[in-house]
């Protein structure tokens, strides 16, 4: 028995080597996806033996593979080639198609090659079973490509499709054909459109099962957007970014399932009027506008990013959002100090405040944040970013007189406080001392001086230097560190872990004060 098994080993190894060499040779003969080849290129000499399983099982296995791997597998076997023609996830972008910009003379040549490859692939696809279609033409688009895109959508948008993503460069002239999507009937759940124009009509059956819509840099009016939203009864997530032509965003009350609303950098937007009653997460970034958020009892997360956002949050939000749990407030300018809140954020657990700007208003009193923190009795984590390149607040070393204190205010749940961009501003030192003395539950206090935007400690920046910092910034960072050692560190209780982060000493020389 032992001798017989030994004799069979060379034959087994020979067969394994032949199969391996055949697979390697088949991959070496082509640099394109198999769907770009002719049918007769799948010769018998390239076919290797695979387990005898029902075709629907092989199709399911094939569908779970990334598109590029699925295309390579189609080189191995006719069975995989058949399932490739029904592959459910079609993702077309320069990377997937193996296109390298350096290999082309100009952008038009890139666009022509992209269209040629996608067109060839889709002509060989049966159009059956497509669940996801992604067409990313950013960097691969020319003005006369509209007919190609229409043809691709007509082929791939069939009954059963669930996800459709079309990304064009900003300024593209393509008009998205909403009527074509009726081919998908009511199966589409996720729609992302970028860089084109949108003109939906009042009756579109394919909207009824949409749960997620993302519109990036689109040209449309508020009425056209209204046509899109009024039929999307199942919508749960709506993202609108860089859509500059819309001036008024109205969210109708029929969107009972809407939970997430994200509106970013729409330059002409003046009003957000929300009537959807169940939004739990809201993110707005842009200019100062009229915000009417309606019924916000379900709101748990909010992110506001505009000048004056902190004052707005303190004045408008506590009474209307009693169940808020996480808040992020970013402001590059505050005209007045943080006011005393009339009501409280009873359930707020994490608060992030960014008052970061090249020069934040020296009239703003950081110590006024005491009133906001005091109105958050359940707060556990506070992150405050006060990074600025030019600090014009009164320094503790300019006015070392008695520090202000807020009597009678105690916090019993806060565990972590982080202050980034720490400076020697007197009001900031007073605020930090208040935290140290009044937070009985504090476990971790992190004070971080101004840091480079790109650091040598980042994984992608190993063995490189931090981005350089101006000498004035480094000098103020040193003053901030001195303020920590002089006024704050002696007051930190022994049970609190104090962490002080300095600018990188390897990349930044220590400057004289």
Tab-separated table of C-alpha atoms in Angstrom:
chain	number	residue	atom	x	y	z
A	1	UNK	CA	0.000	0.000	0.000
A	2	UNK	CA	2.826	2.366	0.873
A	3	UNK	CA	4.671	1.690	-2.391
A	4	UNK	CA	1.509	2.126	-4.440
A	5	UNK	CA	0.810	5.596	-2.913
A	6	UNK	CA	4.401	6.643	-3.577
A	7	UNK	CA	4.141	5.620	-7.192
A	8	UNK	CA	0.967	7.663	-7.709
A	9	UNK	CA	2.445	10.910	-6.370
A	10	UNK	CA	4.396	11.888	-9.556
A	11	UNK	CA	1.243	11.457	-11.656
A	12	UNK	CA	-0.786	13.564	-9.253
A	13	UNK	CA	1.840	16.303	-9.184
A	14	UNK	CA	2.067	16.209	-12.985
A	15	UNK	CA	-1.681	16.693	-13.328
A	16	UNK	CA	-1.653	19.568	-10.786
A	17	UNK	CA	1.232	21.243	-12.608
A	18	UNK	CA	-0.555	20.909	-15.950
A	19	UNK	CA	-3.729	22.470	-14.554
A	20	UNK	CA	-1.780	25.308	-12.926
A	21	UNK	CA	0.254	25.988	-16.050
A	22	UNK	CA	-2.894	26.006	-18.133
A	23	UNK	CA	-4.543	28.601	-15.865
A	24	UNK	CA	-1.445	30.817	-15.794
A	25	UNK	CA	-1.084	30.571	-19.550
A	26	UNK	CA	-4.728	31.477	-20.086
A	27	UNK	CA	-4.351	34.590	-17.929
A	28	UNK	CA	-1.081	35.584	-19.590
A	29	UNK	CA	-2.612	35.542	-23.070
A	30	UNK	CA	-4.952	38.432	-22.354
A	31	UNK	CA	-4.792	41.845	-20.686
A	32	UNK	CA	-8.508	42.578	-21.047
A	33	UNK	CA	-11.627	41.297	-19.356
A	34	UNK	CA	-12.937	38.056	-20.889
A	35	UNK	CA	-16.208	39.765	-21.719
A	36	UNK	CA	-14.240	41.905	-24.173
A	37	UNK	CA	-13.170	38.819	-26.123
A	38	UNK	CA	-15.026	36.970	-28.840
A	39	UNK	CA	-16.820	33.740	-28.036
A	40	UNK	CA	-14.403	31.604	-30.072
A	41	UNK	CA	-11.514	32.805	-27.894
A	42	UNK	CA	-12.800	30.470	-25.172
A	43	UNK	CA	-11.154	27.407	-26.721
A	44	UNK	CA	-11.304	23.925	-25.283
A	45	UNK	CA	-7.604	23.968	-24.516
A	46	UNK	CA	-8.259	26.725	-21.972
A	47	UNK	CA	-11.038	24.888	-20.130
A	48	UNK	CA	-10.064	23.132	-16.879
A	49	UNK	CA	-12.030	20.624	-14.869
A	50	UNK	CA	-14.293	21.976	-12.152
A	51	UNK	CA	-16.620	20.122	-9.760
A	52	UNK	CA	-19.904	19.002	-11.284
A	53	UNK	CA	-22.394	21.268	-9.530
A	54	UNK	CA	-25.784	22.564	-10.703
A	55	UNK	CA	-25.474	25.693	-12.842
A	56	UNK	CA	-27.519	27.850	-10.469
A	57	UNK	CA	-25.009	27.126	-7.680
A	58	UNK	CA	-22.093	28.155	-9.884
A	59	UNK	CA	-23.970	31.309	-10.857
A	60	UNK	CA	-24.499	32.132	-7.193
A	61	UNK	CA	-20.806	31.540	-6.385
A	62	UNK	CA	-19.816	33.673	-9.362
A	63	UNK	CA	-22.164	36.474	-8.285
A	64	UNK	CA	-20.418	36.752	-4.911
A	65	UNK	CA	-17.058	37.508	-6.537
A	66	UNK	CA	-15.859	41.071	-7.286
A	67	UNK	CA	-16.395	41.947	-10.939
A	68	UNK	CA	-12.735	41.798	-11.940
A	69	UNK	CA	-12.249	38.399	-10.249
A	70	UNK	CA	-15.447	37.136	-11.830
A	71	UNK	CA	-14.148	38.189	-15.244
A	72	UNK	CA	-10.888	36.342	-14.651
A	73	UNK	CA	-12.773	33.247	-13.545
A	74	UNK	CA	-14.677	33.329	-16.824
A	75	UNK	CA	-11.334	32.705	-18.541
A	76	UNK	CA	-11.074	29.376	-16.746
A	77	UNK	CA	-14.305	27.672	-17.693
A	78	UNK	CA	-17.249	27.812	-20.095
A	79	UNK	CA	-19.522	27.370	-17.071
A	80	UNK	CA	-18.166	30.545	-15.531
A	81	UNK	CA	-18.393	32.266	-18.908
A	82	UNK	CA	-22.112	31.499	-19.051
A	83	UNK	CA	-22.673	32.807	-15.520
A	84	UNK	CA	-20.565	35.887	-16.332
A	85	UNK	CA	-23.165	36.882	-18.946
A	86	UNK	CA	-25.701	37.048	-16.120
A	87	UNK	CA	-23.363	38.616	-13.555
A	88	UNK	CA	-25.518	40.727	-11.180
A	89	UNK	CA	-22.947	43.378	-10.211
A	90	UNK	CA	-21.669	45.497	-13.095
A	91	UNK	CA	-19.147	48.099	-11.945
A	92	UNK	CA	-17.470	50.208	-14.611
A	93	UNK	CA	-14.696	52.628	-13.740
A	94	UNK	CA	-11.176	53.263	-14.990
A	95	UNK	CA	-9.597	51.125	-12.265
A	96	UNK	CA	-11.824	48.094	-12.818
A	97	UNK	CA	-11.236	48.261	-16.579
A	98	UNK	CA	-7.469	48.420	-16.115
A	99	UNK	CA	-7.139	51.905	-17.585
A	100	UNK	CA	-4.090	53.968	-16.661
A	101	UNK	CA	-4.171	57.659	-17.476
A	102	UNK	CA	-0.473	57.761	-18.353
A	103	UNK	CA	-1.106	55.398	-21.262
A	104	UNK	CA	-3.322	57.921	-23.061
A	105	UNK	CA	-2.511	61.068	-24.964
A	106	UNK	CA	-5.513	63.171	-23.859
A	107	UNK	CA	-8.871	63.047	-22.074
A	108	UNK	CA	-10.848	62.390	-25.280
A	109	UNK	CA	-8.781	59.281	-25.930
A	110	UNK	CA	-9.504	58.048	-22.393
A	111	UNK	CA	-13.228	58.661	-22.882
A	112	UNK	CA	-13.277	56.808	-26.222
A	113	UNK	CA	-11.503	53.774	-24.793
A	114	UNK	CA	-13.758	53.721	-21.710
A	115	UNK	CA	-16.906	53.813	-23.860
A	116	UNK	CA	-15.553	51.168	-26.206
A	117	UNK	CA	-14.812	48.743	-23.372
A	118	UNK	CA	-18.094	49.238	-21.529
A	119	UNK	CA	-20.079	49.051	-24.758
A	120	UNK	CA	-18.402	45.760	-25.707
A	121	UNK	CA	-19.012	44.248	-22.278
A	122	UNK	CA	-22.686	45.176	-22.131
A	123	UNK	CA	-23.346	43.949	-25.659
A	124	UNK	CA	-22.201	40.507	-24.516
A	125	UNK	CA	-24.167	40.649	-21.266
A	126	UNK	CA	-27.634	39.140	-21.442
A	127	UNK	CA	-29.151	41.961	-19.392
A	128	UNK	CA	-30.707	39.303	-17.175
A	129	UNK	CA	-30.194	39.284	-13.420
A	130	UNK	CA	-28.500	42.679	-13.014
A	131	UNK	CA	-28.831	43.821	-9.406
A	132	UNK	CA	-26.249	46.604	-9.313
A	133	UNK	CA	-25.014	48.937	-12.058
A	134	UNK	CA	-22.209	51.425	-11.373
A	135	UNK	CA	-20.933	53.726	-14.127
A	136	UNK	CA	-18.184	56.063	-12.926
A	137	UNK	CA	-17.063	58.310	-15.790
A	138	UNK	CA	-15.263	60.963	-13.771
A	139	UNK	CA	-12.165	61.572	-15.866
A	140	UNK	CA	-13.530	59.375	-18.692
A	141	UNK	CA	-16.338	61.516	-20.100
A	142	UNK	CA	-16.707	63.432	-23.361
A	143	UNK	CA	-19.568	65.665	-24.465
A	144	UNK	CA	-20.827	63.194	-27.103
A	145	UNK	CA	-21.071	60.201	-24.763
A	146	UNK	CA	-24.785	60.634	-23.999
A	147	UNK	CA	-25.889	58.084	-26.587
A	148	UNK	CA	-23.578	55.483	-25.039
A	149	UNK	CA	-24.952	56.067	-21.550
A	150	UNK	CA	-28.554	55.818	-22.762
A	151	UNK	CA	-27.740	52.520	-24.465
A	152	UNK	CA	-26.058	51.121	-21.349
A	153	UNK	CA	-29.000	52.054	-19.150
A	154	UNK	CA	-31.428	50.510	-21.622
A	155	UNK	CA	-29.458	47.248	-21.561
A	156	UNK	CA	-28.767	46.928	-17.841
A	157	UNK	CA	-31.752	48.585	-16.152
A	158	UNK	CA	-34.130	45.654	-16.239
A	159	UNK	CA	-36.725	44.245	-13.809
A	160	UNK	CA	-34.974	43.252	-10.604
A	161	UNK	CA	-32.242	45.908	-10.560
A	162	UNK	CA	-31.783	47.330	-7.064
A	163	UNK	CA	-28.845	49.763	-7.221
A	164	UNK	CA	-27.996	52.333	-9.895
A	165	UNK	CA	-25.027	54.700	-9.565
A	166	UNK	CA	-24.045	57.110	-12.341
A	167	UNK	CA	-21.163	59.503	-11.680
A	168	UNK	CA	-20.129	62.083	-14.286
A	169	UNK	CA	-17.670	64.968	-13.914
A	170	UNK	CA	-19.012	68.330	-12.749
A	171	UNK	CA	-20.266	70.292	-15.756
A	172	UNK	CA	-21.272	67.293	-17.852
A	173	UNK	CA	-24.175	68.041	-20.201
A	174	UNK	CA	-25.902	64.691	-19.828
A	175	UNK	CA	-29.644	64.737	-19.116
A	176	UNK	CA	-30.616	61.731	-17.060
A	177	UNK	CA	-33.519	59.916	-18.800
A	178	UNK	CA	-35.931	59.273	-15.945
A	179	UNK	CA	-38.384	57.559	-18.300
A	180	UNK	CA	-35.811	54.866	-19.081
A	181	UNK	CA	-35.862	53.766	-15.470
A	182	UNK	CA	-39.414	52.549	-15.815
A	183	UNK	CA	-37.768	49.453	-17.335
A	184	UNK	CA	-36.625	48.619	-13.838
A	185	UNK	CA	-40.233	48.820	-12.673
A	186	UNK	CA	-40.360	49.259	-8.910
A	187	UNK	CA	-37.262	47.300	-7.855
A	188	UNK	CA	-34.739	50.170	-7.564
A	189	UNK	CA	-33.756	50.796	-3.940
A	190	UNK	CA	-30.583	52.893	-4.189
A	191	UNK	CA	-30.055	55.714	-6.679
A	192	UNK	CA	-26.906	57.853	-6.886
A	193	UNK	CA	-26.586	60.517	-9.590
A	194	UNK	CA	-23.645	62.893	-9.932
A	195	UNK	CA	-22.771	65.587	-12.459
A	196	UNK	CA	-25.837	65.454	-14.708
A	197	UNK	CA	-29.241	67.153	-14.936
A	198	UNK	CA	-32.430	65.618	-13.605
A	199	UNK	CA	-35.976	66.209	-14.820
A	200	UNK	CA	-38.304	63.712	-13.141
A	201	UNK	CA	-41.993	63.617	-13.999
A	202	UNK	CA	-44.887	63.456	-11.577
A	203	UNK	CA	-45.633	59.739	-12.054
A	204	UNK	CA	-42.649	57.420	-11.869
A	205	UNK	CA	-43.453	53.906	-10.612
A	206	UNK	CA	-39.778	53.049	-10.061
A	207	UNK	CA	-39.602	55.502	-7.164
A	208	UNK	CA	-41.911	53.625	-4.855
A	209	UNK	CA	-39.278	51.294	-3.397
A	210	UNK	CA	-36.394	53.759	-3.242
A	211	UNK	CA	-34.826	53.692	0.205
A	212	UNK	CA	-31.617	55.651	-0.485
A	213	UNK	CA	-31.058	58.635	-2.819
A	214	UNK	CA	-27.814	60.586	-3.265
A	215	UNK	CA	-27.693	63.613	-5.588
A	216	UNK	CA	-24.270	65.196	-6.160
A	217	UNK	CA	-23.648	68.303	-8.284
A	218	UNK	CA	-26.953	67.928	-10.132
A	219	UNK	CA	-28.862	70.560	-12.068
A	220	UNK	CA	-32.526	70.647	-11.069
A	221	UNK	CA	-35.117	72.989	-9.591
A	222	UNK	CA	-37.073	72.666	-6.373
A	223	UNK	CA	-40.154	71.596	-8.365
A	224	UNK	CA	-38.222	68.824	-10.106
A	225	UNK	CA	-36.852	67.672	-6.769
A	226	UNK	CA	-40.399	67.761	-5.415
A	227	UNK	CA	-41.489	65.332	-8.146
A	228	UNK	CA	-38.723	62.981	-7.080
A	229	UNK	CA	-39.518	63.126	-3.369
A	230	UNK	CA	-43.314	63.102	-3.409
A	231	UNK	CA	-43.374	59.570	-4.858
A	232	UNK	CA	-40.537	58.096	-2.782
A	233	UNK	CA	-42.691	56.777	0.060
A	234	UNK	CA	-40.096	54.231	1.234
A	235	UNK	CA	-37.184	56.689	1.304
A	236	UNK	CA	-34.968	56.283	4.394
A	237	UNK	CA	-31.822	58.212	3.464
A	238	UNK	CA	-31.503	61.427	1.396
A	239	UNK	CA	-28.150	63.055	0.561
A	240	UNK	CA	-27.923	66.301	-1.453
A	241	UNK	CA	-24.469	67.770	-2.093
A	242	UNK	CA	-23.200	70.643	-4.245
A	243	UNK	CA	-26.540	71.102	-5.996
A	244	UNK	CA	-26.247	74.847	-6.497
A	245	UNK	CA	-29.448	75.582	-8.431
A	246	UNK	CA	-31.836	74.692	-5.640
A	247	UNK	CA	-32.812	77.566	-3.319
A	248	UNK	CA	-35.501	75.888	-1.221
A	249	UNK	CA	-35.481	72.299	-0.007
A	250	UNK	CA	-38.890	71.042	1.072
A	251	UNK	CA	-39.149	67.591	2.599
A	252	UNK	CA	-42.809	66.460	2.404
A	253	UNK	CA	-44.619	64.796	5.286
A	254	UNK	CA	-45.326	61.694	3.145
A	255	UNK	CA	-41.711	60.612	3.750
A	256	UNK	CA	-42.622	58.783	6.935
A	257	UNK	CA	-39.647	56.403	6.656
A	258	UNK	CA	-36.986	59.102	6.208
A	259	UNK	CA	-34.364	58.781	8.951
A	260	UNK	CA	-31.234	60.422	7.531
A	261	UNK	CA	-30.973	63.851	5.856
A	262	UNK	CA	-27.633	65.170	4.610
A	263	UNK	CA	-27.385	68.596	2.876
A	264	UNK	CA	-23.898	69.882	2.040
A	265	UNK	CA	-22.579	72.949	0.194
A	266	UNK	CA	-25.571	73.934	-1.948
A	267	UNK	CA	-24.524	77.525	-2.626
A	268	UNK	CA	-27.919	79.085	-3.461
A	269	UNK	CA	-29.884	77.271	-0.775
A	270	UNK	CA	-31.833	79.666	1.451
A	271	UNK	CA	-34.401	77.472	3.203
A	272	UNK	CA	-34.699	73.909	4.486
A	273	UNK	CA	-38.310	73.171	5.356
A	274	UNK	CA	-38.727	69.680	6.764
A	275	UNK	CA	-42.098	68.071	7.357
A	276	UNK	CA	-40.884	64.460	7.627
A	277	UNK	CA	-41.628	63.446	11.233
A	278	UNK	CA	-39.111	60.681	11.911
A	279	UNK	CA	-35.676	62.040	11.014
A	280	UNK	CA	-33.105	60.826	13.544
A	281	UNK	CA	-29.896	62.065	11.870
A	282	UNK	CA	-29.328	65.490	10.245
A	283	UNK	CA	-26.162	66.949	8.735
A	284	UNK	CA	-26.034	70.451	7.295
A	285	UNK	CA	-22.975	72.256	5.934
A	286	UNK	CA	-23.192	75.589	4.113
A	287	UNK	CA	-24.149	79.188	4.641
A	288	UNK	CA	-26.511	80.708	7.187
A	289	UNK	CA	-30.006	79.750	6.071
A	290	UNK	CA	-33.513	79.428	7.457
A	291	UNK	CA	-33.686	76.033	9.120
A	292	UNK	CA	-37.161	74.699	9.833
A	293	UNK	CA	-36.662	71.127	10.990
A	294	UNK	CA	-40.245	70.471	12.048
A	295	UNK	CA	-40.982	67.605	14.427
A	296	UNK	CA	-37.578	66.553	15.754
A	297	UNK	CA	-38.562	64.388	18.708
A	298	UNK	CA	-36.807	61.415	17.058
A	299	UNK	CA	-33.565	63.341	16.402
A	300	UNK	CA	-30.570	61.557	17.957
A	301	UNK	CA	-27.635	62.868	15.906
A	302	UNK	CA	-27.035	66.330	14.480
A	303	UNK	CA	-24.043	67.862	12.702
A	304	UNK	CA	-24.108	71.584	11.930
A	305	UNK	CA	-21.322	73.319	10.052
A	306	UNK	CA	-21.685	77.058	9.382
A	307	UNK	CA	-20.693	80.387	10.901
A	308	UNK	CA	-22.790	81.022	14.007
A	309	UNK	CA	-23.710	77.336	14.336
A	310	UNK	CA	-22.839	77.210	18.041
A	311	UNK	CA	-25.143	80.070	18.977
A	312	UNK	CA	-27.903	78.582	16.811
A	313	UNK	CA	-27.536	75.208	18.506
A	314	UNK	CA	-27.748	76.722	21.998
A	315	UNK	CA	-30.759	78.912	21.239
A	316	UNK	CA	-32.844	76.687	18.961
A	317	UNK	CA	-32.111	73.040	19.653
A	318	UNK	CA	-32.489	72.044	23.326
A	319	UNK	CA	-36.243	72.465	23.580
A	320	UNK	CA	-36.950	70.936	20.150
A	321	UNK	CA	-34.575	67.954	20.395
A	322	UNK	CA	-34.965	66.461	23.857
A	323	UNK	CA	-33.696	63.027	22.724
A	324	UNK	CA	-30.487	64.196	21.080
A	325	UNK	CA	-27.566	61.854	21.914
A	326	UNK	CA	-24.662	62.993	19.696
A	327	UNK	CA	-23.997	66.532	18.470
A	328	UNK	CA	-21.199	67.954	16.331
A	329	UNK	CA	-21.072	71.752	15.983
A	330	UNK	CA	-18.520	73.408	13.682
A	331	UNK	CA	-18.227	77.176	13.362
A	332	UNK	CA	-15.527	79.405	11.919
A	333	UNK	CA	-17.013	82.523	13.470
A	334	UNK	CA	-19.177	83.302	16.496
A	335	UNK	CA	-20.412	86.891	16.803
A	336	UNK	CA	-21.555	86.512	20.424
A	337	UNK	CA	-20.541	84.398	23.393
A	338	UNK	CA	-22.339	81.141	24.121
A	339	UNK	CA	-25.602	82.134	25.846
A	340	UNK	CA	-27.104	80.627	28.968
A	341	UNK	CA	-29.380	77.825	27.804
A	342	UNK	CA	-33.054	78.037	28.710
A	343	UNK	CA	-33.488	74.248	28.612
A	344	UNK	CA	-31.205	71.218	28.658
A	345	UNK	CA	-29.941	68.453	26.416
A	346	UNK	CA	-31.031	65.775	28.855
A	347	UNK	CA	-29.781	62.761	26.879
A	348	UNK	CA	-26.732	64.162	25.076
A	349	UNK	CA	-23.775	61.790	25.601
A	350	UNK	CA	-21.148	63.043	23.142
A	351	UNK	CA	-20.530	66.659	22.145
A	352	UNK	CA	-17.940	67.789	19.589
A	353	UNK	CA	-17.373	71.538	19.140
A	354	UNK	CA	-14.996	72.936	16.534
A	355	UNK	CA	-14.208	76.655	16.748
A	356	UNK	CA	-11.330	76.350	14.321
A	357	UNK	CA	-10.303	79.069	11.862
A	358	UNK	CA	-7.104	80.790	10.692
A	359	UNK	CA	-7.992	83.475	13.261
A	360	UNK	CA	-11.004	82.962	15.495
A	361	UNK	CA	-12.657	86.108	16.792
A	362	UNK	CA	-10.650	87.312	19.829
A	363	UNK	CA	-13.878	88.739	21.256
A	364	UNK	CA	-15.272	85.238	21.762
A	365	UNK	CA	-14.970	84.041	25.361
A	366	UNK	CA	-14.157	80.327	25.571
A	367	UNK	CA	-15.210	80.323	29.216
A	368	UNK	CA	-18.813	80.956	28.097
A	369	UNK	CA	-18.935	77.296	26.984
A	370	UNK	CA	-19.438	76.469	30.657
A	371	UNK	CA	-23.162	77.192	30.235
A	372	UNK	CA	-23.496	74.708	27.351
A	373	UNK	CA	-21.633	71.925	29.144
A	374	UNK	CA	-23.715	72.584	32.250
A	375	UNK	CA	-26.881	72.032	30.205
A	376	UNK	CA	-25.781	68.493	29.286
A	377	UNK	CA	-26.180	66.454	32.497
A	378	UNK	CA	-25.694	63.095	30.714
A	379	UNK	CA	-22.595	64.138	28.783
A	380	UNK	CA	-19.799	61.536	28.824
A	381	UNK	CA	-17.396	62.752	26.105
A	382	UNK	CA	-16.462	66.311	25.141
A	383	UNK	CA	-14.152	67.173	22.227
A	384	UNK	CA	-13.237	70.832	21.704
A	385	UNK	CA	-11.124	71.953	18.737
A	386	UNK	CA	-9.818	75.541	18.955
A	387	UNK	CA	-6.974	75.279	16.418
A	388	UNK	CA	-5.992	78.574	14.818
A	389	UNK	CA	-2.900	79.789	13.032
A	390	UNK	CA	-2.951	83.229	14.611
A	391	UNK	CA	-4.069	83.464	18.220
A	392	UNK	CA	-5.341	86.954	19.095
A	393	UNK	CA	-7.078	86.187	22.393
A	394	UNK	CA	-5.630	87.661	25.563
A	395	UNK	CA	-2.853	85.331	26.739
A	396	UNK	CA	-2.680	84.057	30.301
A	397	UNK	CA	0.891	85.365	30.355
A	398	UNK	CA	-0.278	88.841	29.377
A	399	UNK	CA	-2.968	88.912	32.060
A	400	UNK	CA	-2.131	86.413	34.816
A	401	UNK	CA	-4.670	87.871	37.253
A	402	UNK	CA	-7.098	85.652	39.163
A	403	UNK	CA	-8.860	83.029	37.037
A	404	UNK	CA	-12.651	83.035	36.865
A	405	UNK	CA	-14.606	80.195	38.459
A	406	UNK	CA	-18.179	78.969	38.122
A	407	UNK	CA	-19.471	78.097	41.587
A	408	UNK	CA	-21.891	75.275	42.315
A	409	UNK	CA	-21.665	73.463	38.966
A	410	UNK	CA	-20.736	69.780	39.155
A	411	UNK	CA	-20.599	67.079	36.454
A	412	UNK	CA	-20.963	63.479	37.563
A	413	UNK	CA	-21.001	61.521	34.276
A	414	UNK	CA	-18.362	63.059	32.029
A	415	UNK	CA	-15.360	60.756	31.606
A	416	UNK	CA	-13.341	62.143	28.711
A	417	UNK	CA	-12.377	65.686	27.725
A	418	UNK	CA	-10.164	66.455	24.723
A	419	UNK	CA	-9.042	69.944	23.698
A	420	UNK	CA	-7.228	70.232	20.363
A	421	UNK	CA	-5.138	73.203	19.253
A	422	UNK	CA	-4.531	74.280	22.841
A	423	UNK	CA	-3.202	77.832	23.195
A	424	UNK	CA	-2.316	80.185	26.027
A	425	UNK	CA	-5.617	82.082	25.687
A	426	UNK	CA	-6.646	83.013	29.214
A	427	UNK	CA	-10.322	82.166	28.721
A	428	UNK	CA	-9.322	78.701	27.419
A	429	UNK	CA	-7.120	78.093	30.451
A	430	UNK	CA	-10.012	79.161	32.696
A	431	UNK	CA	-12.383	76.768	30.901
A	432	UNK	CA	-9.948	73.856	31.252
A	433	UNK	CA	-9.399	74.554	34.954
A	434	UNK	CA	-13.176	74.569	35.387
A	435	UNK	CA	-13.380	71.088	33.833
A	436	UNK	CA	-10.605	69.781	36.090
A	437	UNK	CA	-12.197	71.178	39.253
A	438	UNK	CA	-15.893	70.504	38.569
A	439	UNK	CA	-16.019	67.142	36.768
A	440	UNK	CA	-15.969	64.589	39.557
A	441	UNK	CA	-16.173	61.598	37.192
A	442	UNK	CA	-13.327	62.664	34.857
A	443	UNK	CA	-11.000	59.808	33.856
A	444	UNK	CA	-9.081	61.124	30.819
A	445	UNK	CA	-7.978	64.663	29.963
A	446	UNK	CA	-6.145	65.162	26.642
A	447	UNK	CA	-4.644	68.550	25.792
A	448	UNK	CA	-3.144	68.762	22.325
A	449	UNK	CA	-1.082	71.643	20.946
A	450	UNK	CA	-1.448	72.773	17.345
A	451	UNK	CA	-0.494	69.932	14.967
A	452	UNK	CA	0.528	69.681	11.329
A	453	UNK	CA	-2.263	68.703	8.956
A	454	UNK	CA	0.010	65.937	7.624
A	455	UNK	CA	2.069	64.131	10.234
A	456	UNK	CA	4.979	61.742	9.909
A	457	UNK	CA	3.219	59.374	12.302
A	458	UNK	CA	0.392	58.766	9.830
A	459	UNK	CA	0.642	55.256	8.297
A	460	UNK	CA	0.923	56.610	4.746
A	461	UNK	CA	3.634	59.091	5.782
A	462	UNK	CA	6.159	56.752	7.385
A	463	UNK	CA	9.753	58.046	7.345
A	464	UNK	CA	8.609	61.420	6.005
A	465	UNK	CA	8.418	64.781	7.695
A	466	UNK	CA	5.390	66.505	9.119
A	467	UNK	CA	3.989	69.368	7.082
A	468	UNK	CA	5.933	72.483	8.171
A	469	UNK	CA	4.394	74.942	10.626
A	470	UNK	CA	5.025	78.718	10.707
A	471	UNK	CA	7.331	79.921	13.461
A	472	UNK	CA	4.518	81.962	15.078
A	473	UNK	CA	2.323	78.866	15.301
A	474	UNK	CA	5.114	76.863	16.918
A	475	UNK	CA	5.853	79.676	19.350
A	476	UNK	CA	2.182	79.837	20.444
A	477	UNK	CA	2.100	76.051	20.767
A	478	UNK	CA	5.041	76.305	23.175
A	479	UNK	CA	3.198	78.986	25.152
A	480	UNK	CA	0.164	76.726	25.319
A	481	UNK	CA	2.275	73.877	26.679
A	482	UNK	CA	3.795	76.200	29.272
A	483	UNK	CA	0.277	77.286	30.322
A	484	UNK	CA	-0.684	73.624	30.794
A	485	UNK	CA	2.328	72.926	33.020
A	486	UNK	CA	1.890	76.138	35.028
A	487	UNK	CA	-1.850	76.498	35.553
A	488	UNK	CA	-3.570	73.191	34.754
A	489	UNK	CA	-1.307	70.233	35.531
A	490	UNK	CA	-0.989	71.092	39.255
A	491	UNK	CA	-4.789	70.984	39.592
A	492	UNK	CA	-5.354	67.636	37.869
A	493	UNK	CA	-6.404	64.977	40.442
A	494	UNK	CA	-4.209	61.897	40.698
A	495	UNK	CA	-6.986	59.586	39.465
A	496	UNK	CA	-7.278	61.526	36.159
A	497	UNK	CA	-4.996	60.437	33.303
A	498	UNK	CA	-3.539	63.600	31.782
A	499	UNK	CA	-2.134	63.345	28.272
A	500	UNK	CA	-0.311	66.333	26.760
A	501	UNK	CA	0.491	66.126	23.036
A	502	UNK	CA	3.227	68.390	21.710
A	503	UNK	CA	4.118	69.190	18.088
A	504	UNK	CA	6.411	66.552	16.583
A	505	UNK	CA	9.863	67.168	18.046
A	506	UNK	CA	11.504	65.238	15.217
A	507	UNK	CA	10.128	67.514	12.498
A	508	UNK	CA	9.730	70.847	14.330
A	509	UNK	CA	12.556	72.567	16.130
A	510	UNK	CA	11.841	73.895	19.616
A	511	UNK	CA	11.554	77.684	19.435
A	512	UNK	CA	12.467	80.261	22.043
A	513	UNK	CA	9.561	82.069	23.688
